[in-house]
């Protein structure tokens, strides 16, 4: 894992925590990278390493998570989009490349639509194109259907860090050689409290609000209204490492991707998590980011 610095920037209601992996050249292009619904900034650590100093990457802990858990609501995709714009402004660049994984991809798309002056090309990672919500499910049932065990853990406690590690290592997405010191650091950043009642630092209210927000018309429409070109890297396999990923060609067609400003690229042999945290997926994401920042030079 390569070194990073922690920064804080003012946003509505307080300060947003973010991690910054600096480029070798202080004048190098800048990428702002947004994590998923129950994740945190360190999920972008493998991508930062594989950028190898060719661009600066700044990843915030979104409102209600990890270092930004103390930020109050209102939550929601629009609130995160405005926080991303405030972060970009605080970093002092005219325009930056914006990336997002999972829910972060929806945030990125909406941020680009709401703040077109702040952001250049986008890189969306296994997210951004959505579908209307099933009407027969409660909020918690909907969230469990969407993100599975990641939702369940928000109401669990763990006696120590090893127990939390064991919980995640049993997740199908992190089987085999998918676990690494970088994944461990990312997972542990989420944990808070004292033994023997440690818990996830994600605020349940934030996750519920954001989860429902993924199905709002404004959010679903954003990816089809992008003012800048975007690349979508979609994982071959799903959240539980199942063969069917969140997307395939037919699902993207149903979601309206053809004819948009988004180029869709399938990433083989990765799942929803390892498309960001494994070397193969993170390498493709890093390459896509370098392609996007070249447009800003």
PDB file of C-alpha atoms in Angstrom, residues 1-9 16-33 40-45 47-49 51 53-61 87-88 90-93 96 189:
ATOM      1  CA  UNK A   1       0.000   0.000   0.000  1.00  0.00           C
ATOM      2  CA  UNK A   2       1.432   3.365  -1.005  1.00  0.00           C
ATOM      3  CA  UNK A   3       1.445   6.409   1.305  1.00  0.00           C
ATOM      4  CA  UNK A   4      -1.408   8.889   1.316  1.00  0.00           C
ATOM      5  CA  UNK A   5      -2.340  11.983   3.256  1.00  0.00           C
ATOM      6  CA  UNK A   6      -5.633  12.735   4.959  1.00  0.00           C
ATOM      7  CA  UNK A   7      -7.235  16.076   4.224  1.00  0.00           C
ATOM      8  CA  UNK A   8     -10.480  17.761   5.224  1.00  0.00           C
ATOM      9  CA  UNK A   9     -12.460  20.268   3.189  1.00  0.00           C
ATOM     10  CA  UNK A  16     -15.549  16.147   4.444  1.00  0.00           C
ATOM     11  CA  UNK A  17     -12.639  13.755   5.062  1.00  0.00           C
ATOM     12  CA  UNK A  18     -10.634  12.631   2.031  1.00  0.00           C
ATOM     13  CA  UNK A  19      -7.462  10.715   1.211  1.00  0.00           C
ATOM     14  CA  UNK A  20      -4.950  12.150  -1.248  1.00  0.00           C
ATOM     15  CA  UNK A  21      -2.395  10.127  -3.177  1.00  0.00           C
ATOM     16  CA  UNK A  22      -0.139  12.768  -4.785  1.00  0.00           C
ATOM     17  CA  UNK A  23       1.389  12.504  -8.240  1.00  0.00           C
ATOM     18  CA  UNK A  24       5.138  12.798  -8.745  1.00  0.00           C
ATOM     19  CA  UNK A  25       4.577  16.074 -10.608  1.00  0.00           C
ATOM     20  CA  UNK A  26       2.603  18.632  -8.553  1.00  0.00           C
ATOM     21  CA  UNK A  27       1.090  19.907 -11.803  1.00  0.00           C
ATOM     22  CA  UNK A  28      -0.196  16.478 -12.863  1.00  0.00           C
ATOM     23  CA  UNK A  29      -3.919  16.049 -13.580  1.00  0.00           C
ATOM     24  CA  UNK A  30      -6.308  15.379 -10.721  1.00  0.00           C
ATOM     25  CA  UNK A  31      -8.866  12.610 -10.271  1.00  0.00           C
ATOM     26  CA  UNK A  32     -11.654  12.723  -7.689  1.00  0.00           C
ATOM     27  CA  UNK A  33     -12.860   9.185  -6.960  1.00  0.00           C
ATOM     28  CA  UNK A  40     -14.857   4.222   2.159  1.00  0.00           C
ATOM     29  CA  UNK A  41     -12.027   6.124   0.480  1.00  0.00           C
ATOM     30  CA  UNK A  42      -9.467   3.310   0.887  1.00  0.00           C
ATOM     31  CA  UNK A  43     -11.363   1.169  -1.613  1.00  0.00           C
ATOM     32  CA  UNK A  44      -9.453   3.260  -4.190  1.00  0.00           C
ATOM     33  CA  UNK A  45      -6.037   2.341  -2.749  1.00  0.00           C
ATOM     34  CA  UNK A  47      -6.073   2.106  -8.196  1.00  0.00           C
ATOM     35  CA  UNK A  48      -3.916   4.814  -6.621  1.00  0.00           C
ATOM     36  CA  UNK A  49      -0.980   2.401  -6.467  1.00  0.00           C
ATOM     37  CA  UNK A  51      -1.585   5.038 -11.207  1.00  0.00           C
ATOM     38  CA  UNK A  53       2.299   8.754  -9.557  1.00  0.00           C
ATOM     39  CA  UNK A  54       1.049   9.722 -13.006  1.00  0.00           C
ATOM     40  CA  UNK A  55      -1.995  11.539 -11.614  1.00  0.00           C
ATOM     41  CA  UNK A  56      -3.100  12.743  -8.201  1.00  0.00           C
ATOM     42  CA  UNK A  57      -6.054  10.790  -6.839  1.00  0.00           C
ATOM     43  CA  UNK A  58      -8.289  12.212  -4.115  1.00  0.00           C
ATOM     44  CA  UNK A  59     -10.994   9.972  -2.668  1.00  0.00           C
ATOM     45  CA  UNK A  60     -13.419  11.274  -0.050  1.00  0.00           C
ATOM     46  CA  UNK A  61     -15.167   9.322   2.659  1.00  0.00           C
ATOM     47  CA  UNK A  87     -14.165  19.028  -2.855  1.00  0.00           C
ATOM     48  CA  UNK A  88     -13.120  19.741  -6.450  1.00  0.00           C
ATOM     49  CA  UNK A  90     -11.327  23.221  -2.619  1.00  0.00           C
ATOM     50  CA  UNK A  91      -8.599  21.391  -4.522  1.00  0.00           C
ATOM     51  CA  UNK A  92      -8.159  24.471  -6.686  1.00  0.00           C
ATOM     52  CA  UNK A  93      -8.476  22.997 -10.170  1.00  0.00           C
ATOM     53  CA  UNK A  96     -10.985  17.362 -12.754  1.00  0.00           C
ATOM     54  CA  UNK A 189     -11.086   1.752   7.937  1.00  0.00           C
TER      55      UNK A 189
END
